[in-house]
Amino acid sequence: MTVEPMEPFRFHSCEMAIVSTGLVARTLSELRDCVRRAPEGSLHTHFWGWKMRPQLGEREYTNDLANWVASTLRDRGMAEKLSALSPKDFEDLDSLREEIISVLDRRLEGDDAMAWSRASHPFFFTDSRMLVFDTGQTASTLKEFREAIRTIDTNSIFYHVIDAVRRTPGHEDDFSAWLSGFGELTANLRARLRRIDTALLTLGEIREKINSAIRKSLPWEGDEQ
């Protein structure tokens, strides 16, 4: 017997409006101080917001802080340490903030030259306002959900996968939360979705990973193997 969820899934999309925080860093020590003062939304923007921007070529680091340290301070070791941090590994953004500060402090200890070495261009801390809208697209069955995922835009992926982890109490993507209404029927699919590493993937790549997980977990007649 098929278990139906309580409500149809309503697909939303979003746009990100960038606003200035007034915080500017020109050295690694200033970066640390700005991280300490930056609003939570700024951390979210600099760790995930790049996915909403057009990308030229393959991205080497997972967040804007790491990119800046590598490109302007030429400290690739520090950049790699910052790039290893993912908001998904922390209970909240304040916990992420504390770890960023700790990583920066360890680099600055005993290295006055690095503390005051000026970057070739400053890092401007920005915040963002999420503009969310209903796409009008819904899914009441697994088959409808499967078809919808193929056609939704990548900004919808950002809202339901990336932003959901920040805004929901259980830090779960919206797709998995809805699919849980089908019980054991979707257990394998939900496990596959949890294993998708979203850090370095573009939104288009995340969508393809989701589509692949659906094909493997919920095959329909006519699927290519």
mmCIF file of C-alpha atoms in Angstrom:
data_model
loop_
_atom_site.group_PDB
_atom_site.id
_atom_site.type_symbol
_atom_site.label_atom_id
_atom_site.label_comp_id
_atom_site.label_asym_id
_atom_site.label_seq_id
_atom_site.Cartn_x
_atom_site.Cartn_y
_atom_site.Cartn_z
ATOM 1 C CA MET A 1 0.000 0.000 0.000
ATOM 2 C CA THR A 2 1.324 3.437 -0.929
ATOM 3 C CA VAL A 3 1.539 5.944 1.913
ATOM 4 C CA GLU A 4 0.574 9.437 0.825
ATOM 5 C CA PRO A 5 2.093 12.488 2.534
ATOM 6 C CA MET A 6 -0.206 14.938 4.272
ATOM 7 C CA GLU A 7 0.162 17.728 1.707
ATOM 8 C CA PRO A 8 1.382 18.049 -1.890
ATOM 9 C CA PHE A 9 4.915 19.354 -2.247
ATOM 10 C CA ARG A 10 4.878 22.974 -3.394
ATOM 11 C CA PHE A 11 7.952 24.027 -5.319
ATOM 12 C CA HIS A 12 9.356 27.462 -4.548
ATOM 13 C CA SER A 13 12.190 29.381 -6.127
ATOM 14 C CA CYS A 14 14.190 32.348 -4.931
ATOM 15 C CA GLU A 15 16.420 35.269 -5.768
ATOM 16 C CA MET A 16 19.194 36.613 -3.556
ATOM 17 C CA ALA A 17 19.389 40.372 -3.062
ATOM 18 C CA ILE A 18 22.905 41.324 -1.921
ATOM 19 C CA VAL A 19 23.360 44.146 0.604
ATOM 20 C CA SER A 20 26.501 45.664 2.107
ATOM 21 C CA THR A 21 27.432 45.143 5.753
ATOM 22 C CA GLY A 22 30.037 47.907 5.756
ATOM 23 C CA LEU A 23 32.677 45.437 6.947
ATOM 24 C CA VAL A 24 35.902 45.379 4.934
ATOM 25 C CA ALA A 25 39.045 43.280 5.488
ATOM 26 C CA ARG A 26 42.481 43.963 3.990
ATOM 27 C CA THR A 27 44.563 41.644 6.180
ATOM 28 C CA LEU A 28 44.081 38.229 7.749
ATOM 29 C CA SER A 29 43.716 39.787 11.195
ATOM 30 C CA GLU A 30 41.052 42.148 9.863
ATOM 31 C CA LEU A 31 39.305 39.173 8.274
ATOM 32 C CA ARG A 32 39.158 37.484 11.684
ATOM 33 C CA ASP A 33 37.767 40.622 13.326
ATOM 34 C CA CYS A 34 35.144 41.055 10.608
ATOM 35 C CA VAL A 35 34.066 37.413 10.890
ATOM 36 C CA ARG A 36 33.523 38.013 14.599
ATOM 37 C CA ARG A 37 31.265 41.021 13.871
ATOM 38 C CA ALA A 38 29.511 39.849 10.715
ATOM 39 C CA PRO A 39 25.800 38.966 10.912
ATOM 40 C CA GLU A 40 24.865 35.320 10.495
ATOM 41 C CA GLY A 41 23.367 36.069 7.102
ATOM 42 C CA SER A 42 26.753 37.265 5.894
ATOM 43 C CA LEU A 43 28.370 33.932 6.764
ATOM 44 C CA HIS A 44 25.570 32.102 4.959
ATOM 45 C CA THR A 45 26.054 34.349 1.924
ATOM 46 C CA HIS A 46 29.812 33.840 1.733
ATOM 47 C CA PHE A 47 29.616 30.072 2.195
ATOM 48 C CA TRP A 48 26.644 29.322 -0.065
ATOM 49 C CA GLY A 49 25.833 32.447 -2.077
ATOM 50 C CA TRP A 50 28.398 31.724 -4.797
ATOM 51 C CA LYS A 51 26.111 28.971 -6.059
ATOM 52 C CA MET A 52 23.621 31.636 -7.153
ATOM 53 C CA ARG A 53 26.267 33.509 -9.157
ATOM 54 C CA PRO A 54 27.444 32.651 -12.693
ATOM 55 C CA GLN A 55 30.633 30.576 -12.566
ATOM 56 C CA LEU A 56 33.533 30.798 -14.993
ATOM 57 C CA GLY A 57 35.447 27.542 -14.877
ATOM 58 C CA GLU A 58 35.812 25.052 -12.056
ATOM 59 C CA ARG A 59 35.766 26.404 -8.513
ATOM 60 C CA GLU A 60 38.664 25.306 -6.305
ATOM 61 C CA TYR A 61 37.380 26.392 -2.891
ATOM 62 C CA THR A 62 34.026 26.005 -1.172
ATOM 63 C CA ASN A 63 33.539 29.548 0.124
ATOM 64 C CA ASP A 64 34.386 33.181 -0.572
ATOM 65 C CA LEU A 65 36.724 33.527 2.422
ATOM 66 C CA ALA A 66 38.964 30.724 1.183
ATOM 67 C CA ASN A 67 38.942 32.102 -2.357
ATOM 68 C CA TRP A 68 40.023 35.535 -1.132
ATOM 69 C CA VAL A 69 42.823 34.191 1.090
ATOM 70 C CA ALA A 70 44.177 32.121 -1.812
ATOM 71 C CA SER A 71 43.892 34.758 -4.527
ATOM 72 C CA THR A 72 44.937 37.908 -2.658
ATOM 73 C CA LEU A 73 47.099 36.739 0.274
ATOM 74 C CA ARG A 74 48.555 33.776 -1.646
ATOM 75 C CA ASP A 75 48.134 31.568 1.430
ATOM 76 C CA ARG A 76 46.873 28.340 -0.103
ATOM 77 C CA GLY A 77 47.383 26.350 3.088
ATOM 78 C CA MET A 78 45.088 28.694 4.981
ATOM 79 C CA ALA A 79 42.629 28.686 2.094
ATOM 80 C CA GLU A 80 42.430 24.897 2.181
ATOM 81 C CA LYS A 81 41.701 24.929 5.911
ATOM 82 C CA LEU A 82 38.891 27.451 5.424
ATOM 83 C CA SER A 83 37.581 25.506 2.447
ATOM 84 C CA ALA A 84 37.329 22.373 4.596
ATOM 85 C CA LEU A 85 34.687 24.077 6.753
ATOM 86 C CA SER A 86 31.066 23.437 5.792
ATOM 87 C CA PRO A 87 27.978 24.913 7.486
ATOM 88 C CA LYS A 88 26.397 21.445 7.265
ATOM 89 C CA ASP A 89 28.912 20.195 9.843
ATOM 90 C CA PHE A 90 27.857 22.714 12.489
ATOM 91 C CA GLU A 91 24.745 23.063 14.609
ATOM 92 C CA ASP A 92 24.350 26.701 13.633
ATOM 93 C CA LEU A 93 26.168 29.574 11.955
ATOM 94 C CA ASP A 94 27.518 30.908 15.249
ATOM 95 C CA SER A 95 29.291 27.579 15.779
ATOM 96 C CA LEU A 96 30.728 27.894 12.276
ATOM 97 C CA ARG A 97 31.829 31.442 13.114
ATOM 98 C CA GLU A 98 33.725 30.266 16.183
ATOM 99 C CA GLU A 99 35.544 27.612 14.174
ATOM 100 C CA ILE A 100 36.521 30.118 11.459
ATOM 101 C CA ILE A 101 37.936 32.419 14.134
ATOM 102 C CA SER A 102 39.789 29.505 15.731
ATOM 103 C CA VAL A 103 41.326 28.498 12.380
ATOM 104 C CA LEU A 104 42.400 32.084 11.686
ATOM 105 C CA ASP A 105 43.794 32.537 15.199
ATOM 106 C CA ARG A 106 45.982 29.454 14.851
ATOM 107 C CA ARG A 107 47.407 30.817 11.607
ATOM 108 C CA LEU A 108 48.055 34.246 13.085
ATOM 109 C CA GLU A 109 49.744 33.044 16.264
ATOM 110 C CA GLY A 110 53.450 33.831 16.129
ATOM 111 C CA ASP A 111 53.324 35.175 12.562
ATOM 112 C CA ASP A 112 53.229 38.967 12.695
ATOM 113 C CA ALA A 113 54.068 39.249 9.012
ATOM 114 C CA MET A 114 50.946 37.299 8.030
ATOM 115 C CA ALA A 115 48.811 39.200 10.526
ATOM 116 C CA TRP A 116 49.489 42.524 8.818
ATOM 117 C CA SER A 117 50.285 41.503 5.247
ATOM 118 C CA ARG A 118 47.897 43.503 3.050
ATOM 119 C CA ALA A 119 45.872 41.802 0.363
ATOM 120 C CA SER A 120 46.009 42.914 -3.263
ATOM 121 C CA HIS A 121 42.330 43.823 -2.977
ATOM 122 C CA PRO A 122 39.981 43.999 0.036
ATOM 123 C CA PHE A 123 37.291 41.541 1.053
ATOM 124 C CA PHE A 124 33.869 43.164 1.295
ATOM 125 C CA PHE A 125 31.477 41.381 3.635
ATOM 126 C CA THR A 126 27.978 41.294 2.226
ATOM 127 C CA ASP A 127 24.662 40.038 3.536
ATOM 128 C CA SER A 128 21.653 38.921 1.547
ATOM 129 C CA ARG A 129 17.889 39.019 1.581
ATOM 130 C CA MET A 130 16.123 35.976 0.202
ATOM 131 C CA LEU A 131 13.202 36.744 -2.086
ATOM 132 C CA VAL A 132 11.047 33.609 -2.219
ATOM 133 C CA PHE A 133 8.156 32.939 -4.570
ATOM 134 C CA ASP A 134 5.806 30.075 -5.344
ATOM 135 C CA THR A 135 6.452 28.552 -8.777
ATOM 136 C CA GLY A 136 2.933 27.151 -8.967
ATOM 137 C CA GLN A 137 4.349 23.670 -9.500
ATOM 138 C CA THR A 138 3.247 20.914 -7.121
ATOM 139 C CA ALA A 139 3.683 17.164 -6.676
ATOM 140 C CA SER A 140 1.249 14.853 -4.906
ATOM 141 C CA THR A 141 2.774 11.520 -5.924
ATOM 142 C CA LEU A 142 6.287 10.174 -6.263
ATOM 143 C CA LYS A 143 5.916 10.075 -10.028
ATOM 144 C CA GLU A 144 4.887 13.742 -10.125
ATOM 145 C CA PHE A 145 7.792 14.608 -7.830
ATOM 146 C CA ARG A 146 10.182 12.694 -10.062
ATOM 147 C CA GLU A 147 9.015 14.561 -13.163
ATOM 148 C CA ALA A 148 9.088 17.953 -11.435
ATOM 149 C CA ILE A 149 12.705 17.597 -10.291
ATOM 150 C CA ARG A 150 13.729 17.259 -13.932
ATOM 151 C CA THR A 151 12.299 20.664 -14.845
ATOM 152 C CA ILE A 152 12.605 22.973 -11.833
ATOM 153 C CA ASP A 153 15.157 25.771 -12.081
ATOM 154 C CA THR A 154 18.413 25.718 -10.158
ATOM 155 C CA ASN A 155 17.312 28.533 -7.843
ATOM 156 C CA SER A 156 14.582 26.182 -6.648
ATOM 157 C CA ILE A 157 17.307 23.663 -5.828
ATOM 158 C CA PHE A 158 19.062 26.349 -3.776
ATOM 159 C CA TYR A 159 15.913 27.118 -1.796
ATOM 160 C CA HIS A 160 14.829 23.536 -1.112
ATOM 161 C CA VAL A 161 18.274 21.988 -0.572
ATOM 162 C CA ILE A 162 20.794 24.640 0.516
ATOM 163 C CA ASP A 163 18.639 27.206 2.296
ATOM 164 C CA ALA A 164 16.420 24.564 3.898
ATOM 165 C CA VAL A 165 19.307 23.212 5.966
ATOM 166 C CA ARG A 166 19.710 26.677 7.516
ATOM 167 C CA ARG A 167 16.054 27.550 8.089
ATOM 168 C CA THR A 168 14.484 24.256 9.204
ATOM 169 C CA PRO A 169 14.643 23.044 12.829
ATOM 170 C CA GLY A 170 15.907 19.606 11.795
ATOM 171 C CA HIS A 171 18.500 21.006 9.340
ATOM 172 C CA GLU A 172 16.977 18.801 6.640
ATOM 173 C CA ASP A 173 16.400 19.555 2.978
ATOM 174 C CA ASP A 174 12.765 20.099 2.020
ATOM 175 C CA PHE A 175 12.707 17.166 -0.401
ATOM 176 C CA SER A 176 13.746 14.632 2.247
ATOM 177 C CA ALA A 177 11.282 16.071 4.754
ATOM 178 C CA TRP A 178 8.393 15.625 2.314
ATOM 179 C CA LEU A 179 9.549 12.210 1.111
ATOM 180 C CA SER A 180 9.554 10.949 4.704
ATOM 181 C CA GLY A 181 5.746 10.974 4.451
ATOM 182 C CA PHE A 182 6.029 7.872 2.261
ATOM 183 C CA GLY A 183 7.803 5.945 5.007
ATOM 184 C CA GLU A 184 10.003 2.991 4.086
ATOM 185 C CA LEU A 185 9.125 3.353 0.414
ATOM 186 C CA THR A 186 11.505 6.314 0.148
ATOM 187 C CA ALA A 187 14.055 5.351 2.820
ATOM 188 C CA ASN A 188 16.711 4.444 0.251
ATOM 189 C CA LEU A 189 16.168 7.647 -1.703
ATOM 190 C CA ARG A 190 16.406 9.794 1.409
ATOM 191 C CA ALA A 191 19.647 8.053 2.374
ATOM 192 C CA ARG A 192 21.067 8.795 -1.088
ATOM 193 C CA LEU A 193 20.048 12.443 -0.836
ATOM 194 C CA ARG A 194 21.796 12.788 2.522
ATOM 195 C CA ARG A 195 25.026 11.511 0.979
ATOM 196 C CA ILE A 196 25.169 14.222 -1.688
ATOM 197 C CA ASP A 197 28.119 16.503 -0.853
ATOM 198 C CA THR A 198 26.797 19.916 -1.860
ATOM 199 C CA ALA A 199 29.893 21.923 -0.870
ATOM 200 C CA LEU A 200 31.731 22.154 -4.217
ATOM 201 C CA LEU A 201 28.883 21.210 -6.547
ATOM 202 C CA THR A 202 27.058 23.778 -8.632
ATOM 203 C CA LEU A 203 23.279 23.881 -8.353
ATOM 204 C CA GLY A 204 22.998 22.178 -11.729
ATOM 205 C CA GLU A 205 25.279 19.387 -10.538
ATOM 206 C CA ILE A 206 23.251 19.000 -7.349
ATOM 207 C CA ARG A 207 20.086 18.672 -9.429
ATOM 208 C CA GLU A 208 21.737 15.959 -11.531
ATOM 209 C CA LYS A 209 22.797 14.102 -8.372
ATOM 210 C CA ILE A 210 19.210 14.274 -7.099
ATOM 211 C CA ASN A 211 17.861 13.031 -10.428
ATOM 212 C CA SER A 212 20.362 10.171 -10.381
ATOM 213 C CA ALA A 213 19.363 9.232 -6.824
ATOM 214 C CA ILE A 214 15.697 9.205 -7.838
ATOM 215 C CA ARG A 215 16.340 7.023 -10.899
ATOM 216 C CA LYS A 216 18.269 4.504 -8.808
ATOM 217 C CA SER A 217 15.800 4.464 -5.920
ATOM 218 C CA LEU A 218 12.485 4.857 -7.752
ATOM 219 C CA PRO A 219 12.965 3.282 -11.185
ATOM 220 C CA TRP A 220 10.173 3.503 -13.732
ATOM 221 C CA GLU A 221 9.674 1.437 -16.857
ATOM 222 C CA GLY A 222 11.719 2.880 -19.708
ATOM 223 C CA ASP A 223 14.553 4.222 -17.560
ATOM 224 C CA GLU A 224 18.063 3.848 -18.929
ATOM 225 C CA GLN A 225 20.202 1.710 -16.645
#
